[in-house]
Tab-separated table of C-alpha atoms in Angstrom:
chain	number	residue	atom	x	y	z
A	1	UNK	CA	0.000	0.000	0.000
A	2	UNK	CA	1.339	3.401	-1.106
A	3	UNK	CA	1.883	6.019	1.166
A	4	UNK	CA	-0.873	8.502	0.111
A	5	UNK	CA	-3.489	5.888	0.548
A	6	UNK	CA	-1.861	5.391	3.838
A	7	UNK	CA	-2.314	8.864	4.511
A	8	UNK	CA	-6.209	8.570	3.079
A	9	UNK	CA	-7.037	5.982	5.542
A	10	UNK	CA	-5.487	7.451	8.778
A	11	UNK	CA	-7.263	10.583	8.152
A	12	UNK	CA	-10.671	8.772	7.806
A	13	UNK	CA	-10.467	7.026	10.761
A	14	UNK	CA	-8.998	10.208	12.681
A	15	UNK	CA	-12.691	11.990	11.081
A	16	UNK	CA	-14.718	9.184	12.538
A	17	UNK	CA	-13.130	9.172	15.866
A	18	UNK	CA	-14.073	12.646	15.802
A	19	UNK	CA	-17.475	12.540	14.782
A	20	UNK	CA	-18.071	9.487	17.616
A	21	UNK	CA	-17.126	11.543	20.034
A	22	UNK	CA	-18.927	14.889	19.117
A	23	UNK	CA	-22.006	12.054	19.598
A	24	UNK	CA	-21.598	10.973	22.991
A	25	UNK	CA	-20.681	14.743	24.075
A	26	UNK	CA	-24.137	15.868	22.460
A	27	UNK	CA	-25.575	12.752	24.452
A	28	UNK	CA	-24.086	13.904	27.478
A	29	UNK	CA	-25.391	17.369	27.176
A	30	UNK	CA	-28.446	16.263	26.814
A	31	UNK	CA	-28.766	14.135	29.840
A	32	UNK	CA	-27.545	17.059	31.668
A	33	UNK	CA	-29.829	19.522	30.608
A	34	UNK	CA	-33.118	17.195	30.726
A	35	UNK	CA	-31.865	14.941	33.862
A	36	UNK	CA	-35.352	14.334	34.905
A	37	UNK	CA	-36.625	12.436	31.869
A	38	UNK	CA	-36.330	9.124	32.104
A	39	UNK	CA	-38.020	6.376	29.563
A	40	UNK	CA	-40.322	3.759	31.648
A	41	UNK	CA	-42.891	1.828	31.234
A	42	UNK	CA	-46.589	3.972	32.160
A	43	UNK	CA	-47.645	2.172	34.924
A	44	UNK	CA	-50.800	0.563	35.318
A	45	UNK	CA	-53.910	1.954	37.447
A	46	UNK	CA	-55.610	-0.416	39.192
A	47	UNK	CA	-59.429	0.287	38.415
A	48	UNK	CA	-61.803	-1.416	40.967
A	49	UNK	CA	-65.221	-2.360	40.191
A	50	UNK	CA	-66.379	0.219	42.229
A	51	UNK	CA	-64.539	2.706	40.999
A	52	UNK	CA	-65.369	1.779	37.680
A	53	UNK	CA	-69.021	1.691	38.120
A	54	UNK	CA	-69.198	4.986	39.870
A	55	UNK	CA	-67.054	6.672	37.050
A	56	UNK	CA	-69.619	5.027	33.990
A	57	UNK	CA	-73.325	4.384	33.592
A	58	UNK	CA	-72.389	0.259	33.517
A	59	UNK	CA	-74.627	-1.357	35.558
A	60	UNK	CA	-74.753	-5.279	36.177
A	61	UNK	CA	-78.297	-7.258	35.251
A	62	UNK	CA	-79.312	-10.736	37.052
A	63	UNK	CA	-82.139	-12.668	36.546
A	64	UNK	CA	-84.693	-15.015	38.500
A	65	UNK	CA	-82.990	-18.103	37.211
A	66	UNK	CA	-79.542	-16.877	38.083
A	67	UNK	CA	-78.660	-15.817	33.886
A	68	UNK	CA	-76.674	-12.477	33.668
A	69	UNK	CA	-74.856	-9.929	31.633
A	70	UNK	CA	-72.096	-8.792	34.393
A	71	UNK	CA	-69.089	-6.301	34.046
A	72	UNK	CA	-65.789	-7.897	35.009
A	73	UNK	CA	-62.331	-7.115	35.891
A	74	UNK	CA	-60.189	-8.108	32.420
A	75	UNK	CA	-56.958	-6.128	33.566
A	76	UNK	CA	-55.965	-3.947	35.926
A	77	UNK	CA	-56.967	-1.219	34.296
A	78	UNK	CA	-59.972	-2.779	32.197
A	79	UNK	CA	-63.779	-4.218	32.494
A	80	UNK	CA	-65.517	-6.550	29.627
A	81	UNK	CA	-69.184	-8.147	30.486
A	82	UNK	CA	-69.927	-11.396	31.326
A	83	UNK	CA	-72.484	-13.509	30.202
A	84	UNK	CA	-74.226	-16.618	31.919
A	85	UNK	CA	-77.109	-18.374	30.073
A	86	UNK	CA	-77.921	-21.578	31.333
A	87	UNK	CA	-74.753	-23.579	32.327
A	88	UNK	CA	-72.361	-21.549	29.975
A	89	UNK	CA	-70.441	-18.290	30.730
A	90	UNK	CA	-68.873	-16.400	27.992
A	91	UNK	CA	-67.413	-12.832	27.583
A	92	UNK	CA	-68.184	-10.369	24.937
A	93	UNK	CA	-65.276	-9.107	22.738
A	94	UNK	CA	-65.385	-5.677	24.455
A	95	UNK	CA	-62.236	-3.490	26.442
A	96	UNK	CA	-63.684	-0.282	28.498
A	97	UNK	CA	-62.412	1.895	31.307
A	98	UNK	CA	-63.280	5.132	32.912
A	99	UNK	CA	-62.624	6.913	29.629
A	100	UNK	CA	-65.076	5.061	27.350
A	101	UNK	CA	-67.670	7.690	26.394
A	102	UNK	CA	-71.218	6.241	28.341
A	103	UNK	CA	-72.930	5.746	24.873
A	104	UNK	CA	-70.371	3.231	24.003
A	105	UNK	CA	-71.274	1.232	27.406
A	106	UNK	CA	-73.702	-2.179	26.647
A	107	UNK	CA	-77.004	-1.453	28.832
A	108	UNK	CA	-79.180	-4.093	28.864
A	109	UNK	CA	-82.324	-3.601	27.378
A	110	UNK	CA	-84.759	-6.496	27.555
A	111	UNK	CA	-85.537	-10.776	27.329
A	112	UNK	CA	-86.871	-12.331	25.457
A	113	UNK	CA	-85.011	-15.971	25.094
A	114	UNK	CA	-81.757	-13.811	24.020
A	115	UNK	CA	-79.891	-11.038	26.672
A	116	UNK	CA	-80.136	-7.778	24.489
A	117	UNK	CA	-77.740	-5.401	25.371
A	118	UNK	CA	-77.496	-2.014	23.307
A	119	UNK	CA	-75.112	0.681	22.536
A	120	UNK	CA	-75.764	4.277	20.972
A	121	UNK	CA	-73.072	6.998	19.982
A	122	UNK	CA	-74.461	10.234	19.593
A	123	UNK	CA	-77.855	11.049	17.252
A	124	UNK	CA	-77.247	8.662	14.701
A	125	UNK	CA	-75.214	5.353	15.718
A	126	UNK	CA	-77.237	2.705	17.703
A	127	UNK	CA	-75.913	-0.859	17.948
A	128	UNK	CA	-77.009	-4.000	19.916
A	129	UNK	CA	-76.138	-7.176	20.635
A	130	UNK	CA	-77.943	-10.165	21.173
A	131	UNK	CA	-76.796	-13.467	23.103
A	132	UNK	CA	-78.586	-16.359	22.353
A	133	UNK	CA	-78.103	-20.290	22.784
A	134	UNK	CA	-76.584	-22.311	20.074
A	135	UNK	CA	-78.061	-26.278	19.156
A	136	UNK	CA	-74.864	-27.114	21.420
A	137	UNK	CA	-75.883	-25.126	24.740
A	138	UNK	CA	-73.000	-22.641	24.238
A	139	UNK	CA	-73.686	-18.514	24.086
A	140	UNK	CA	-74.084	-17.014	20.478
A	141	UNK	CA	-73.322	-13.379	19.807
A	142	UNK	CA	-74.700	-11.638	16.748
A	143	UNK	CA	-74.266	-7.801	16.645
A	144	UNK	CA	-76.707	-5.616	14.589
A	145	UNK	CA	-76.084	-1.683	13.896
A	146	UNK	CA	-78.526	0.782	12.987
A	147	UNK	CA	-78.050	4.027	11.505
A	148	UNK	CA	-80.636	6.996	12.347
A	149	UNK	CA	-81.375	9.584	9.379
A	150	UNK	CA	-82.045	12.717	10.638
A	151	UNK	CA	-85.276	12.873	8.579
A	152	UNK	CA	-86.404	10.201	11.076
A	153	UNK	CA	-89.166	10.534	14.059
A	154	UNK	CA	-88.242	6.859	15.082
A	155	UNK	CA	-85.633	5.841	17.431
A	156	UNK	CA	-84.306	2.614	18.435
A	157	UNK	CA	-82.702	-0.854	17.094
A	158	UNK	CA	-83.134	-3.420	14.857
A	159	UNK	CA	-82.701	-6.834	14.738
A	160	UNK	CA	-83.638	-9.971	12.865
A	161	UNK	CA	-84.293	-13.584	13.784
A	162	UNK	CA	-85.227	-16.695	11.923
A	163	UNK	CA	-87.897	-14.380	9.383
A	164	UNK	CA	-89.042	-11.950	11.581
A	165	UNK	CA	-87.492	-8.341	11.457
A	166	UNK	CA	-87.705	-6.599	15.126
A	167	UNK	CA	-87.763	-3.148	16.234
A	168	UNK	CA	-87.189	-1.901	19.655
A	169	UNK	CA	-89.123	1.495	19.973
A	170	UNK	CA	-87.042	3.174	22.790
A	171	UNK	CA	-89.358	6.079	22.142
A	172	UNK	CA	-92.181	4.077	23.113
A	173	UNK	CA	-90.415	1.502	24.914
A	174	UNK	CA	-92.217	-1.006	23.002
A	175	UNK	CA	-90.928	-4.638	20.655
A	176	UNK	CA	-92.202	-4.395	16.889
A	177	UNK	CA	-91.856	-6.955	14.775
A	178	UNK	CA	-92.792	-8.050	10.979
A	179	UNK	CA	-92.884	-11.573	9.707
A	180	UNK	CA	-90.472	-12.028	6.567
A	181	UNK	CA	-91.017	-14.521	3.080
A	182	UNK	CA	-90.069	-17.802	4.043
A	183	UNK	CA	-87.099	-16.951	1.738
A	184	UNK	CA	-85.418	-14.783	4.001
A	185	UNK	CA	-85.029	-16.430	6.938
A	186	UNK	CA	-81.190	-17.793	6.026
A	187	UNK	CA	-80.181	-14.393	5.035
A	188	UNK	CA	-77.996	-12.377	7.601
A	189	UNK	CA	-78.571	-8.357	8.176
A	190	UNK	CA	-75.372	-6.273	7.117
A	191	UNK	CA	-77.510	-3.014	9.114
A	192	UNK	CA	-80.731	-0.784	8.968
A	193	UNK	CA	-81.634	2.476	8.687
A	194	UNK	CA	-84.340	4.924	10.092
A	195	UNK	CA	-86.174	7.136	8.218
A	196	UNK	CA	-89.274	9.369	8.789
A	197	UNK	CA	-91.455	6.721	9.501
A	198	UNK	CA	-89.980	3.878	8.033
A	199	UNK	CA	-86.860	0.800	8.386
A	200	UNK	CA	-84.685	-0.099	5.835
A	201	UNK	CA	-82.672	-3.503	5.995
A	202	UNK	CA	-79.677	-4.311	4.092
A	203	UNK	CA	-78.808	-7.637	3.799
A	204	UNK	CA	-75.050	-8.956	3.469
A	205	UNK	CA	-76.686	-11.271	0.428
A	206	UNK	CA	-77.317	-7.894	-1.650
A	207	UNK	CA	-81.069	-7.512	-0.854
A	208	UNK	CA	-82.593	-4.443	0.455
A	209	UNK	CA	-85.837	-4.013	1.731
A	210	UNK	CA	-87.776	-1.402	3.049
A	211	UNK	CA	-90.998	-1.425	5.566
A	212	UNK	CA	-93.110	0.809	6.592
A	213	UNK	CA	-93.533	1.390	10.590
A	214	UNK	CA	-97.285	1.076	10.537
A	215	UNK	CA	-96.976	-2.768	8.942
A	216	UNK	CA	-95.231	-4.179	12.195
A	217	UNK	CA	-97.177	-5.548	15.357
A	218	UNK	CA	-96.481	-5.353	18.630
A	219	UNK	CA	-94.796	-8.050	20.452
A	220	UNK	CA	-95.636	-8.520	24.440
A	221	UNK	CA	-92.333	-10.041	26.627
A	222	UNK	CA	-91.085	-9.776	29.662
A	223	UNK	CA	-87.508	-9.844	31.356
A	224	UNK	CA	-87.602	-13.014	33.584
């Protein structure tokens, strides 16, 4: 090797050395200047059921025969529901804490055969969810979401099951329904809509239908 790349090289490496260093002074300064932040893991507050209920609108719901939708501890810091129907006990796919907004909390609206549980956001969002019992004993969830026009002087959820479409009037606090063709009874609800004074229903098969309110009947239950 010739002495000029010699040179070359030794003056690289002197550059680098140089530059290193400049880093871990600039590293240092830092530390000095900020010498209070530290990076740590946030720690975890330990939410108690209490607190948690006293801090939302979630309220637990049992029944006579010992069924119930139930808020429970998932972490430290979070509460899902519960859900007992007969023998089985199963938890709903849902994370909340003191800073979920209270629409977004399931409140339990009625029973009839399933637990219905609801949600609403705001003027136009409502959802629910229904738990039901498979053939093989075990808790079924099926989740339906409605969508509110403003046009609309209606207000509540919708549902299906087998061939009957069912509206909760929260207005009226009253359970609609309308019998459906024998045709529809396989075909699953992708959502509604409210309008003025009638439901649309979308299916996830491509078929829309629309129904007047005045062409459902009212369905007595009660919540045993």
């Amino acid at each position: 090797m010739n002495k000029f790349k010699k040179e070359q090289i030794s003056s690289f490496c002197k550059m680098s050395a140089l530059l290193a260093l400049l880093m871990l002074l600039s590293c240092k300064d830092s530390l000095l200047q900020y010498p209070n932040v530290k990076v740590q893991a946030q720690e975890k507050i330990n939410l108690s059921k209490e607190q948690f209920l006293s801090c939302t609108d979630a309220r637990d719901t049992v029944f006579k025969n010992g069924d119930y939708a139930k808020f429970i501890s998932i972490d430290s810091d979070k509460y899902g529901v519960a859900i007992k129907m007969g023998a089985d006990v199963d938890t709903l796919n849902l994370y909340m804490n003191c800073q979920t907004p209270n629409g977004m909390i399931p409140k339990f609206l009625y029973r009839q055969g399933c637990i219905m549980l609801c949600r609403g956001s705001g003027f136009s969002y409502r959802s629910l969810i229904a738990c039901s019992m498979d053939e093989d004993r075990k808790i079924k969830e099926n989740n339906f979401e409605t969508e509110r026009d403003v046009s609309a002087n209606i207000d509540g959820y919708v549902f299906k099951d087998d061939n009957n479409i069912f509206f909760y009037d929260i207005m009226k606090d009253k359970l609609l329904f309308k019998k459906l063709p024998e045709d529809f009874s396989d075909l699953m609800v992708s959502k509604s809509q409210l309008y003025e004074d009638s439901i649309t229903v979308f299916f996830r098969e491509g078929k829309e239908e629309t129904y007047q309110l005045k062409q459902f009947y009212q369905l007595i239950y009660n919540n045993d």
